[in-house]
Tab-separated table of C-alpha atoms and ligand atoms in Angstrom:
chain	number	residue	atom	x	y	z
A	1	UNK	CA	-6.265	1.456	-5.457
A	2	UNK	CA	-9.681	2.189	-6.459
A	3	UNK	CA	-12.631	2.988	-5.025
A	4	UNK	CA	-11.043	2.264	-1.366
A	5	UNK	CA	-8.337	4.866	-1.340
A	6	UNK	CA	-10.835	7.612	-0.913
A	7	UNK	CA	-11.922	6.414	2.360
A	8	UNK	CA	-8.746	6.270	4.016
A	9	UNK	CA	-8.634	9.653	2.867
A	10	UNK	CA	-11.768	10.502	4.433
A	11	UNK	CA	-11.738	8.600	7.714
A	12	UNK	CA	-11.125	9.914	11.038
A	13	UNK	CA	-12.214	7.988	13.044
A	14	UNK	CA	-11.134	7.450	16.831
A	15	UNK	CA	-9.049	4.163	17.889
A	16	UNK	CA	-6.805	3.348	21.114
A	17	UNK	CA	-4.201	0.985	19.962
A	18	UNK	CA	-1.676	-0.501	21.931
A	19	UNK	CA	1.727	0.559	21.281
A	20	UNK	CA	3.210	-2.546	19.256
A	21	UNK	CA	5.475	-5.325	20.942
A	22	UNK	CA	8.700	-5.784	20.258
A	23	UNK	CA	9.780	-9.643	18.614
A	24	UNK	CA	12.471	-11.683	20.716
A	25	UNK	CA	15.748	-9.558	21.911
A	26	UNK	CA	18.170	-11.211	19.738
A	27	UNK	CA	16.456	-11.173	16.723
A	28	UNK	CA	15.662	-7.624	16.842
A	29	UNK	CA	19.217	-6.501	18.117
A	30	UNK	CA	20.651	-8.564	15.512
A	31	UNK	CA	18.370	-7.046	12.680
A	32	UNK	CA	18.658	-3.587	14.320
A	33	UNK	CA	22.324	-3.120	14.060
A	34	UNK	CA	22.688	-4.428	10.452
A	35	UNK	CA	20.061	-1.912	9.838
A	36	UNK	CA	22.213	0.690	11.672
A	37	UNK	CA	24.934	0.142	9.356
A	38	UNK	CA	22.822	-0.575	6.533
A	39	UNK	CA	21.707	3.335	7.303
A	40	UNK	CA	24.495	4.711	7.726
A	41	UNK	CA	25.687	4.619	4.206
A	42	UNK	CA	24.639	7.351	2.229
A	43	UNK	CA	24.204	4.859	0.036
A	44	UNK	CA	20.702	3.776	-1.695
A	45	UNK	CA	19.319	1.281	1.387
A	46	UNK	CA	19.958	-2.297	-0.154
A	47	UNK	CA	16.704	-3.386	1.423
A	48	UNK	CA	13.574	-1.421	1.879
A	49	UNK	CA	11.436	-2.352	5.035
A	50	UNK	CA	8.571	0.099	4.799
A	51	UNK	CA	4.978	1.158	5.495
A	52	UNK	CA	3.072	4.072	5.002
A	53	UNK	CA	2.028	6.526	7.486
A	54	UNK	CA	-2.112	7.726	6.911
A	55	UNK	CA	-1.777	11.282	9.186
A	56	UNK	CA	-5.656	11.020	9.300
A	57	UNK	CA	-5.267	8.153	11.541
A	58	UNK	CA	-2.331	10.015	13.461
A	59	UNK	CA	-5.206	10.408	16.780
A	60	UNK	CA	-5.612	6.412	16.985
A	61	UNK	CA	-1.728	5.786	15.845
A	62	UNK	CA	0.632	8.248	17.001
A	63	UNK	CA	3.915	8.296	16.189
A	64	UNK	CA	5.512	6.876	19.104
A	65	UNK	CA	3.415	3.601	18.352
A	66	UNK	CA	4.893	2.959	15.479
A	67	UNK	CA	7.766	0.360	15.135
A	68	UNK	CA	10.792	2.491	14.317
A	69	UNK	CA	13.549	-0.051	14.445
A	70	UNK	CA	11.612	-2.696	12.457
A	71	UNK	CA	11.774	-0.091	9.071
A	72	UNK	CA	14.213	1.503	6.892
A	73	UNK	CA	11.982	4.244	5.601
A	74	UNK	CA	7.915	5.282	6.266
A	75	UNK	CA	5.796	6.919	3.687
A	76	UNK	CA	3.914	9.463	4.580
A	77	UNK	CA	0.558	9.702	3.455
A	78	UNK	CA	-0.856	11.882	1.384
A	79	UNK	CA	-0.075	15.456	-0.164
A	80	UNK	CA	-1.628	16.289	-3.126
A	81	UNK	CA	-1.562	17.651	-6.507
A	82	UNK	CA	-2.650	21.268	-6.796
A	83	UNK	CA	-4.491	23.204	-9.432
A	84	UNK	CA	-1.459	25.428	-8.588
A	85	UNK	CA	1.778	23.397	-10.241
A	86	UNK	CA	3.926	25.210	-7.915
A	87	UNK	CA	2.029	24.126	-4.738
A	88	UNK	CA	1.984	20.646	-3.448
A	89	UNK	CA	-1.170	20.513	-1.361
A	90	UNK	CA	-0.698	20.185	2.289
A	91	UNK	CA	-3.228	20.743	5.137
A	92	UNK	CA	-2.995	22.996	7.731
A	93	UNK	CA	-2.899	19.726	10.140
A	94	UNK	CA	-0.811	18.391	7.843
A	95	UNK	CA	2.176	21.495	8.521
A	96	UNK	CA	2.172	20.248	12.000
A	97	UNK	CA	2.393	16.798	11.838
A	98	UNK	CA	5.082	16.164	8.918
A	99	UNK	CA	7.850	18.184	10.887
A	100	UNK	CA	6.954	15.644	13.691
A	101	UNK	CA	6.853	12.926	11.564
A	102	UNK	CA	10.258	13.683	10.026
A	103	UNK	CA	11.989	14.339	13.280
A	104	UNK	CA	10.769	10.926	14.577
A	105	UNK	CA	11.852	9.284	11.261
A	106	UNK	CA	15.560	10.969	11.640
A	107	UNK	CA	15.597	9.709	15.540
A	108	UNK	CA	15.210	6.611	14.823
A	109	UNK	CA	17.877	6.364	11.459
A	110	UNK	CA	14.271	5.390	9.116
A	111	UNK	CA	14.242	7.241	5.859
A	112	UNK	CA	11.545	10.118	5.881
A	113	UNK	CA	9.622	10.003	2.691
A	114	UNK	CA	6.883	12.145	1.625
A	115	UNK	CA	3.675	10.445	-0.972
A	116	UNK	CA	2.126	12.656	-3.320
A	117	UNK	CA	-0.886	11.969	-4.890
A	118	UNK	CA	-3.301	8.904	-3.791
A	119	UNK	CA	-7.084	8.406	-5.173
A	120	UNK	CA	-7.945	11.796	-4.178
A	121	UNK	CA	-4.728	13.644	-4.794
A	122	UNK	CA	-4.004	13.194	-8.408
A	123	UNK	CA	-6.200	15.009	-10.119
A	124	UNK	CA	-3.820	17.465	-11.403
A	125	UNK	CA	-0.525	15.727	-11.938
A	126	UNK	CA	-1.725	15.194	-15.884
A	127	UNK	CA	-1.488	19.252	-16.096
A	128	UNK	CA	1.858	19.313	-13.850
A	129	UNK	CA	4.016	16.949	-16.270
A	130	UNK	CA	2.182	18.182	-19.200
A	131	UNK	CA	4.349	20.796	-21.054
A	132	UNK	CA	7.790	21.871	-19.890
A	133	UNK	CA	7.503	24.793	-17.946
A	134	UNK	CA	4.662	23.058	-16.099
A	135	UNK	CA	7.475	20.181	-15.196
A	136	UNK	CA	10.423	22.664	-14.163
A	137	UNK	CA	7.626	24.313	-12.129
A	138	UNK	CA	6.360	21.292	-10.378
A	139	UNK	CA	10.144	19.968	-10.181
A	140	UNK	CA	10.467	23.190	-8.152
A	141	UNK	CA	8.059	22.774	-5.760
A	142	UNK	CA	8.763	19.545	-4.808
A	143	UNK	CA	12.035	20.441	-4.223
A	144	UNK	CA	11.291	23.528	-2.209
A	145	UNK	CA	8.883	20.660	0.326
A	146	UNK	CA	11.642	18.463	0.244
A	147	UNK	CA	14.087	21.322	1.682
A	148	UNK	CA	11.459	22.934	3.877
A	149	UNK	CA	10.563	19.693	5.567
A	150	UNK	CA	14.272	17.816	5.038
A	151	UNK	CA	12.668	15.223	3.283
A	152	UNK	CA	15.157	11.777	2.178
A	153	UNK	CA	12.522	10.757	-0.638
A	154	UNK	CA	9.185	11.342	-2.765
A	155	UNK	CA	6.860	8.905	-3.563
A	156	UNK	CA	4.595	9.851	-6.877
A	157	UNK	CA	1.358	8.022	-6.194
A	158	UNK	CA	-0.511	8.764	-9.459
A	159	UNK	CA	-3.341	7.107	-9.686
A	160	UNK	CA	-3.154	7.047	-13.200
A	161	UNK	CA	-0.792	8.420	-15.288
A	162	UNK	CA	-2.859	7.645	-19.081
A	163	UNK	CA	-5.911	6.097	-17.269
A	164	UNK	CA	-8.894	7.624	-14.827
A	165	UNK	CA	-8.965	6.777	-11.230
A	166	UNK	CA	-11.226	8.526	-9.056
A	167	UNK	CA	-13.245	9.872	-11.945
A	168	UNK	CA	-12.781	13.951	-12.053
A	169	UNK	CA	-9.103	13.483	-13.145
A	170	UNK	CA	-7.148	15.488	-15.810
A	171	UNK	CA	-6.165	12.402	-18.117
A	172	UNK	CA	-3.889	12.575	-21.079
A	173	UNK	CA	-2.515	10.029	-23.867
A	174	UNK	CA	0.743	11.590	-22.942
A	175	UNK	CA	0.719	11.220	-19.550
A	176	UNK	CA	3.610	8.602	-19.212
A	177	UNK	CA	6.044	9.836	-21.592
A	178	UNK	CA	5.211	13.465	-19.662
A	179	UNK	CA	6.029	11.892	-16.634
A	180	UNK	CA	9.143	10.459	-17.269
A	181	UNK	CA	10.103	13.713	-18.527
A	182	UNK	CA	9.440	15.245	-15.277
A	183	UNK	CA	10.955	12.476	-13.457
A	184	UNK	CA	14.276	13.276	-15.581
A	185	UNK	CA	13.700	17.198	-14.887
A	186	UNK	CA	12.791	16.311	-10.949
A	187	UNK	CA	16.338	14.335	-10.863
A	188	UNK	CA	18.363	17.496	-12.309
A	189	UNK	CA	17.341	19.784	-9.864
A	190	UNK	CA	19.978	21.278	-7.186
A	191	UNK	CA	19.854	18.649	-3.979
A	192	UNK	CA	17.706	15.963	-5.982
A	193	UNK	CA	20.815	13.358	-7.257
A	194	UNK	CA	20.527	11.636	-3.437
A	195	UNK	CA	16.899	12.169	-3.354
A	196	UNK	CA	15.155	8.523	-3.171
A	197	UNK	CA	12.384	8.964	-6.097
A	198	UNK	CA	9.877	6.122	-6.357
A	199	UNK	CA	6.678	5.774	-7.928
A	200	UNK	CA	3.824	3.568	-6.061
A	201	UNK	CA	2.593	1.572	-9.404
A	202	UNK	CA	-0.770	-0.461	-10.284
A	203	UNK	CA	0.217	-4.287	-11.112
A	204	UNK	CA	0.208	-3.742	-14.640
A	205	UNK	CA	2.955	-0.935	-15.967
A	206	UNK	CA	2.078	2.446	-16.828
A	207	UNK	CA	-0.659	2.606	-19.345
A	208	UNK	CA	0.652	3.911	-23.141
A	209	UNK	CA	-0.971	6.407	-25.444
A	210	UNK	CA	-3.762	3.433	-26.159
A	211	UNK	CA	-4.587	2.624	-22.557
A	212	UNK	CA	-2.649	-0.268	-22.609
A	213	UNK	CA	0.209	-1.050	-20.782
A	214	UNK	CA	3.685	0.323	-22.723
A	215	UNK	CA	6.243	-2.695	-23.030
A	216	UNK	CA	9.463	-0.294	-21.912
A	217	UNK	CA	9.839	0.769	-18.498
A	218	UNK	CA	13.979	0.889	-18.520
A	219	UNK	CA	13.707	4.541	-18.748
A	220	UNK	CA	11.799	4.625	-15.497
A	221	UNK	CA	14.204	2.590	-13.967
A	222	UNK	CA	17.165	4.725	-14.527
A	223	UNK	CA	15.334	7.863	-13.217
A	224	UNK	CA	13.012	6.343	-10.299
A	225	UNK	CA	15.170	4.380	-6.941
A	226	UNK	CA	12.176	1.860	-7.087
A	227	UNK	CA	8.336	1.763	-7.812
A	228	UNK	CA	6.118	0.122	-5.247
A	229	UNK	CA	3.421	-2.309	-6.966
A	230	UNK	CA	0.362	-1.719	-4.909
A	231	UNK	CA	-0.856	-5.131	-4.826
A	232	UNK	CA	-4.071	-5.432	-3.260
A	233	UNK	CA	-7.301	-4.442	-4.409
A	234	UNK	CA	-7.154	-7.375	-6.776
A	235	UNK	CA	-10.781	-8.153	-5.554
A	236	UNK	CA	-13.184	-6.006	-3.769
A	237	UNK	CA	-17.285	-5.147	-3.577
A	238	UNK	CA	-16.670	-4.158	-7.242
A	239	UNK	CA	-15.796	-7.852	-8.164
A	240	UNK	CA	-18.309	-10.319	-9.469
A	241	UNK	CA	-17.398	-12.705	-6.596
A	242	UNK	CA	-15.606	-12.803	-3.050
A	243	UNK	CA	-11.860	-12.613	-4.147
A	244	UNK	CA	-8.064	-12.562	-3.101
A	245	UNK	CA	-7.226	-8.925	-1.601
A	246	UNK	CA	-3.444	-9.604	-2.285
A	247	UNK	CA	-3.435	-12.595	-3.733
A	248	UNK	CA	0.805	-13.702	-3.926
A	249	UNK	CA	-0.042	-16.094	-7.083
A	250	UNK	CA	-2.993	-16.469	-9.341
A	251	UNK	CA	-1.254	-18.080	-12.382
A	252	UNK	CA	-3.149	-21.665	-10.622
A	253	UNK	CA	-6.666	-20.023	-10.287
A	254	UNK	CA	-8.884	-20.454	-13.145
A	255	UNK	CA	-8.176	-17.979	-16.119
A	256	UNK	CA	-11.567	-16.161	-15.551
A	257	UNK	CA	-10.548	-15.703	-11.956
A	258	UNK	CA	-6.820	-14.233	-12.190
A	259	UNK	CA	-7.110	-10.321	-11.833
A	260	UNK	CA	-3.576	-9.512	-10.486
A	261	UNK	CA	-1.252	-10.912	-7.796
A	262	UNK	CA	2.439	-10.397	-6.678
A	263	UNK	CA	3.702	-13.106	-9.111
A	264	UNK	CA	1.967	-11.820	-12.284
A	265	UNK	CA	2.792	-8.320	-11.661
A	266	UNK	CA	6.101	-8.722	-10.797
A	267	UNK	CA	6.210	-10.743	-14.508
A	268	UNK	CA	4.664	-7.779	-16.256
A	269	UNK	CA	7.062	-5.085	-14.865
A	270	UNK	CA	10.377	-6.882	-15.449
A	271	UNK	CA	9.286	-8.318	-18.722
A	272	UNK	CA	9.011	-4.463	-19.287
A	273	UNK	CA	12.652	-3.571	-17.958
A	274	UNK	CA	12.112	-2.779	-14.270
A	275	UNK	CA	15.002	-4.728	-12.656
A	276	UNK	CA	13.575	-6.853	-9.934
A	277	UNK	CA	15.896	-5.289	-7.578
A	278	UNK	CA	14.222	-1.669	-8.018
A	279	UNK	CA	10.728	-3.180	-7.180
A	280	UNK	CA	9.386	-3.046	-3.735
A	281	UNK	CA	5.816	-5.310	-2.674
A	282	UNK	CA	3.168	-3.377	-1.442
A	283	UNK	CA	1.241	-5.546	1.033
A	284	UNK	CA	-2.088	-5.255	2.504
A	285	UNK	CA	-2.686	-5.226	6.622
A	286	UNK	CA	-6.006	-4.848	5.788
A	287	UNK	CA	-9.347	-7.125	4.690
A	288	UNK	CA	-11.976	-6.798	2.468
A	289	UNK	CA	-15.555	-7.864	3.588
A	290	UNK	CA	-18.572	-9.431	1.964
A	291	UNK	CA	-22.191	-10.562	2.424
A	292	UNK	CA	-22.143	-14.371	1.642
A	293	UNK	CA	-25.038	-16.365	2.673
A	294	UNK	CA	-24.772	-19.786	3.758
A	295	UNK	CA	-25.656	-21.394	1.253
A	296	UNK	CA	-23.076	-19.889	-1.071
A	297	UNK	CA	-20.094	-19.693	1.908
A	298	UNK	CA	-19.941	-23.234	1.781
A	299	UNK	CA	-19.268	-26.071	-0.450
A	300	UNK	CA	-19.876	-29.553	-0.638
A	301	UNK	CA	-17.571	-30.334	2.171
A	302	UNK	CA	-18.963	-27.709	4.533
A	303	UNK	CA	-15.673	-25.408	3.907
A	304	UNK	CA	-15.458	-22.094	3.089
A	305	UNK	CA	-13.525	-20.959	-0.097
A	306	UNK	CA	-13.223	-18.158	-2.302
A	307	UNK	CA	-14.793	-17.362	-5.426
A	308	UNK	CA	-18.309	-17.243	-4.228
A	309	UNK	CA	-21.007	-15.061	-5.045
A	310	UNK	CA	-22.288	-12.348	-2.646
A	311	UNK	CA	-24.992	-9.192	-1.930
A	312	UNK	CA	-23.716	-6.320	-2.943
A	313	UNK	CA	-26.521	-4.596	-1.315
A	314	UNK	CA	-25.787	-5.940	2.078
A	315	UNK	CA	-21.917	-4.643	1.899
A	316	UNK	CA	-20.871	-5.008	5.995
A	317	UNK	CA	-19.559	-2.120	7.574
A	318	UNK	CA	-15.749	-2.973	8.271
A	319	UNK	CA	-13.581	-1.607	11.348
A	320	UNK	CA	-13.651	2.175	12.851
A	321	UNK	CA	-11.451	3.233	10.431
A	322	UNK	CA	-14.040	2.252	7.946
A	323	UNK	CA	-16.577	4.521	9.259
A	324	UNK	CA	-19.001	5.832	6.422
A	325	UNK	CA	-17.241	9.370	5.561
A	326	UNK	CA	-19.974	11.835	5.690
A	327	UNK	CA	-19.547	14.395	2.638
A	328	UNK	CA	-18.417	13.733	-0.960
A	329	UNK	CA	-14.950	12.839	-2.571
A	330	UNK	CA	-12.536	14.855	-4.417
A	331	UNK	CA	-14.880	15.103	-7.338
A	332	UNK	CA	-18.020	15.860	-5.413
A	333	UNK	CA	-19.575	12.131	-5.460
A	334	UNK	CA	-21.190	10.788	-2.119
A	335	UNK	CA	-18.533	8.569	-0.176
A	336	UNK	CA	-19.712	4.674	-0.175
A	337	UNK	CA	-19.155	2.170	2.626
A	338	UNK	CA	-16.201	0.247	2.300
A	339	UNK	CA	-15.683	-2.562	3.766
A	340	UNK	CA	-12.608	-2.719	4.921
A	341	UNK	CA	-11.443	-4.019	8.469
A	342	UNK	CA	-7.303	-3.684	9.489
A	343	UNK	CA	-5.958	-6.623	10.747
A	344	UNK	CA	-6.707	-4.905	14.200
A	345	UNK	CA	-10.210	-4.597	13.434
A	346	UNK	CA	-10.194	-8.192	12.633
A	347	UNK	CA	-9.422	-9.219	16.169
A	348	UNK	CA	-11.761	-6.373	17.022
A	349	UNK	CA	-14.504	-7.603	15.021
A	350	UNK	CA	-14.296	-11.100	16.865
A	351	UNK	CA	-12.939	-12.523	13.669
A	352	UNK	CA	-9.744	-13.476	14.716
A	353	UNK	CA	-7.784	-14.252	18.482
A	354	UNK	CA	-5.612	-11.424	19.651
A	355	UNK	CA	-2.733	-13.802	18.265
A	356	UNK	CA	-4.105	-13.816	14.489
A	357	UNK	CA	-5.592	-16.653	14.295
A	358	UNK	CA	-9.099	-17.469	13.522
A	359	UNK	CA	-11.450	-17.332	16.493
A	360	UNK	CA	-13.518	-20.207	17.569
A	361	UNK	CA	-17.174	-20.229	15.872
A	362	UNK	CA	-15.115	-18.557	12.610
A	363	UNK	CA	-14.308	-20.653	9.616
A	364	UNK	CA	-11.108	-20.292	7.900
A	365	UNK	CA	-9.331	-20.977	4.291
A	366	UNK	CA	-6.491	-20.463	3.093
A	367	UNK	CA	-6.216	-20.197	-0.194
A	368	UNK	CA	-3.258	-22.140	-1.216
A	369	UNK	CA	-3.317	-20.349	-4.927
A	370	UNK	CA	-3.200	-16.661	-3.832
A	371	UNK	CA	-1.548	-17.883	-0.216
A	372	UNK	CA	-4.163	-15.654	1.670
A	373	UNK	CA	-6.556	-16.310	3.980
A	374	UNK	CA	-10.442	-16.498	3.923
A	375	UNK	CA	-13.004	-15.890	7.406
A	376	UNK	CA	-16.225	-16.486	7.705
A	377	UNK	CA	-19.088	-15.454	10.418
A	378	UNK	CA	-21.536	-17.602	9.393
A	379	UNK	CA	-23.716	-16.187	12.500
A	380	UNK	CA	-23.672	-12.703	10.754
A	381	UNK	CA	-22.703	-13.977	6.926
A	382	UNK	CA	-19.682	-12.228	6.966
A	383	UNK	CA	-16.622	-13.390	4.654
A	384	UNK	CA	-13.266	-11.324	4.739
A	385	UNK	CA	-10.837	-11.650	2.191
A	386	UNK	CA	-7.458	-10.297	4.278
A	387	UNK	CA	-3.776	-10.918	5.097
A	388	UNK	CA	-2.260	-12.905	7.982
A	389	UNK	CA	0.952	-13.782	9.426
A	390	UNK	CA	1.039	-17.212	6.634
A	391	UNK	CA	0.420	-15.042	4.171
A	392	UNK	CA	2.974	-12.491	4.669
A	393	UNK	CA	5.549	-15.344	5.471
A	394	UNK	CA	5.193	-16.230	2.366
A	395	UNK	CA	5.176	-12.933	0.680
A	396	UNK	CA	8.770	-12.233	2.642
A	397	UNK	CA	9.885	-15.883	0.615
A	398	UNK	CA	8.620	-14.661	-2.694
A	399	UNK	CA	10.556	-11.013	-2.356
A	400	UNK	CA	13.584	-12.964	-0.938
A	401	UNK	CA	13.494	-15.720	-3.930
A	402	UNK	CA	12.366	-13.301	-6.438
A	403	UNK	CA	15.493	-10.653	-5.211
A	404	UNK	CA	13.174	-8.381	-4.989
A	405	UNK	CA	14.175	-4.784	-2.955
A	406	UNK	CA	11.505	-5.142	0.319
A	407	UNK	CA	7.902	-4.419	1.340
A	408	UNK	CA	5.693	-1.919	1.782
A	409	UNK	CA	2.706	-1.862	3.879
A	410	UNK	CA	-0.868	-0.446	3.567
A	411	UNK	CA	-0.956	1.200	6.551
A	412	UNK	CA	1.780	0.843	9.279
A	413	UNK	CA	-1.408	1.304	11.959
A	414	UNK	CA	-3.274	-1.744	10.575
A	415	UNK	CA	-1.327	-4.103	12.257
A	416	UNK	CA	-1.548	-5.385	15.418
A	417	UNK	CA	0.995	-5.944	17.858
A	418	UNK	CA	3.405	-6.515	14.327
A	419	UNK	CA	2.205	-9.753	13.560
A	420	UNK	CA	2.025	-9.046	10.555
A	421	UNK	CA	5.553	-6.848	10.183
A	422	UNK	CA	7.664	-9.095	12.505
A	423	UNK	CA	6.472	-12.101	9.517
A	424	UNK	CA	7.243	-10.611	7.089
A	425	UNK	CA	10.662	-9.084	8.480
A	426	UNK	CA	11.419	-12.919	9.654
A	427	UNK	CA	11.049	-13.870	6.485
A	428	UNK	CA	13.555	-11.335	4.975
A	429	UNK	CA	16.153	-11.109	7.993
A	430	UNK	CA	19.230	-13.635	6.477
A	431	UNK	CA	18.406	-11.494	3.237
A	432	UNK	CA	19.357	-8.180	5.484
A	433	UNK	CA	22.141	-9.744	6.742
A	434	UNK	CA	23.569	-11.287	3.413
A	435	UNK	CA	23.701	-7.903	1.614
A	436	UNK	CA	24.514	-5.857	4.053
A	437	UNK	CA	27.477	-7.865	5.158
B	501	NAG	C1	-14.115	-27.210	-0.370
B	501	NAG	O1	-13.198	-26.122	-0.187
B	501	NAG	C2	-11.988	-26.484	0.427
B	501	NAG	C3	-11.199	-25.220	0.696
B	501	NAG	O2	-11.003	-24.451	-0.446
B	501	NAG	C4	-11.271	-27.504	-0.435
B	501	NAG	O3	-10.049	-27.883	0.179
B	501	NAG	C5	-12.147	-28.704	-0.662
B	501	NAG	O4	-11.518	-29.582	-1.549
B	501	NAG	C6	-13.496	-28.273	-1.241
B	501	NAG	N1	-14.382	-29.428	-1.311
B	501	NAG	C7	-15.138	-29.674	-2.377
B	501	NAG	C8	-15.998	-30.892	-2.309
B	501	NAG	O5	-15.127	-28.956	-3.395
């Protein structure tokens, strides 16, 4: 996830959101009681209707905001790797809030799953899958959270197993053969056979002993539930030009300009053996944002589109939750500004109506290669590269035509009044209904 991660994990900021609506009464009792039954299996869910829960945004999105009936299982975000392997690292605030967050999970009949890892959490996983003791040990002590909280799943959110992420890592050329040892060592241990194990991924699959990505992921497959492709961050301030977030397709952009989508990652991973049906879409309720003069926003038709140059130097500052965090990361750099603006802080921001769409005096694209949408201020020469209700439409069409397993969405607090998660879920809902019945 790059450089972006690390100020989620930093931000704590204050918001007052408005508990989320709910979509029109038969649709949602119709969905809700195939999800009932759906849950009541013991089963592996046949769908996955997900989002993550950030607890350092738990002040501005409690847990009675969020839209239990509209999910089969929430993530929640983020414990971390230890120097310790037989201590996952969770904050004191952290202690408190999980129990809560489980007990609301188990209420409402949504799987309670527990992320480890992130940008700034991975620095030790290398050492923790590294020899075998280390990966009994670790095995153990993810166990011993997943007892002590009553957890139904892990997420392993390495970011990387082979390659650096944040930059103060532990990185080894065995890193993904270690960790599908562990994975095989994680699934032997008492209370783990049920345990829903999934790995949130990088478009491309896990990098080999050359930095490349290895060509055989079957192995993964028949010891993780799913992985989550984290799909977003295809473009950002690091990118030569203003680019897709989540782009969907970008097999009909120019080759110079195709850096990842939905479409292309989903290739890479099944071409490697991960059955389509084990793979779940991360999405993006969240923007990035840009300083794009004039000049550049527009071209010869007076329209905005993407692929245009901008000023670094002028990067905008996004929505509260993008607040500069004061201090330094994981590995003792100085935090950088962002960016980013939620969908919220969209309609915030003035960018969009409270509805989603664009606001009058703001131009809008959308991009009908990466199906996502394009804004521009051109008042303050701001250009956001996010996701709307069109594009998550058509993101719920791809994982329904593609038989995908479901979505997952970075963060369940960006959205606003579900817009974006009632889309998404329209889009799936005669897919619920066909394999459930
Ligand atoms: C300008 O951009 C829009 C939106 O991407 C596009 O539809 C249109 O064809 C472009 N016009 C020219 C002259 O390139």
């Amino acid at each position: 996830m790059r450089a972006f991660v690390v100020l989620y994990i930093f931000l704590f900021t204050h918001l007052s959101q408005a508990a989320s609506s709910s979509p029109s009464a038969s649709h949602s009792k119709r969905s809700h009681s195939l999800l009932s039954r759906e849950l009541s299996s013991r089963a592996p869910a046949p769908f996955v209707a997900s989002a993550w829960y950030s607890s350092w945004h738990s002040n501005d999105f409690p847990l009675s905001a969020v839209s239990w009936s509209k999910y089969t299982s929430l993530t929640y975000a983020l414990a971390t790797t230890t120097k310790d392997v037989h201590t996952i690292g969770l904050t004191a605030s952290d202690k408190q809030l999980l129990p809560q967050f489980v007990q609301a999970c188990k209420k409402n009949g949504v799987r309670a799953i527990l992320s480890i890892g992130g940008w700034g959490g991975s620095r030790y996983f290398s050492t923790a899958v590294a020899t075998a003791a280390n990966r009994d040990a670790f095995a153990k002590a993810v166990m011993g959270v997943v007892s002590q909280y009553q957890l139904d799943g892990i997420e392993f959110d390495w970011e990387y197993p082979g390659l650096q992420g944040i930059g103060c890592n532990k990185v080894s050329k065995t890193d993904t053969a270690n960790f599908l040892l562990f994975l095989q060592t994680l699934r032997l241990q008492t209370g783990a056979k049920n345990l829903i194990i999934s790995a949130a991924v990088t478009p491309k699959p896990f990098a080999g002993p050359d930095g490349n990505p290895v060509s055989d992921v079957s192995v993964f497959a028949e010891a993780l539930n799913y992985i989550t492709i984290m799909n977003y961050e295809n473009w950002g301030p690091w990118s030569p030009l203003v680019g897709p977030n989540s782009a969907l397709d970008d097999s009909c952009a120019p080759s110079q300009l195709q850096r990842g989508s939905a479409k292309s990652a989903v290739k890479a991973w099944t071409a490697a053996g991960m059955p389509a049906k084990q793979i779940v879409l991360g999405v993006a309720a969240y923007g990035h944002s840009y300083f794009v003069t004039q000049s550049n926003a527009y071209n010869a038709s007076h329209q905005i589109h993407p692929y245009v140059p901008f000023d670094k130097s002028k990067q905008p500052t996004g929505d509260k939750w993008d607040s500069t965090p004061v201090g330094v990361d994981a590995c003792g750099h100085k935090n950088v500004r962002g960016g980013l603006f939620d969908f919220w802080g969209l309609i915030d921001a003035g960018f969009l109506n409270a509805d989603g769409t664009a606001a009058s005096g703001i131009n809008y694209d959308f991009d009908t290669c990466s199906q996502t949408p394009f804004v521009y201020n051109p008042k303050t020469e701001v250009m956001v590269s996010y996701d709307d209700a069109h594009s998550f439409a058509a993101k719920g069409e791809y994982i329904k035509t593609a038989g995908l397993l479901g979505f997952g969405m970075w963060e369940a607090g960006g959205d606003s009044h579900d817009i974006l998660l009632d889309s998404i879920r329209s889009a799936l809902d005669n897919v619920i209904s066909v394999r459930v019945d």
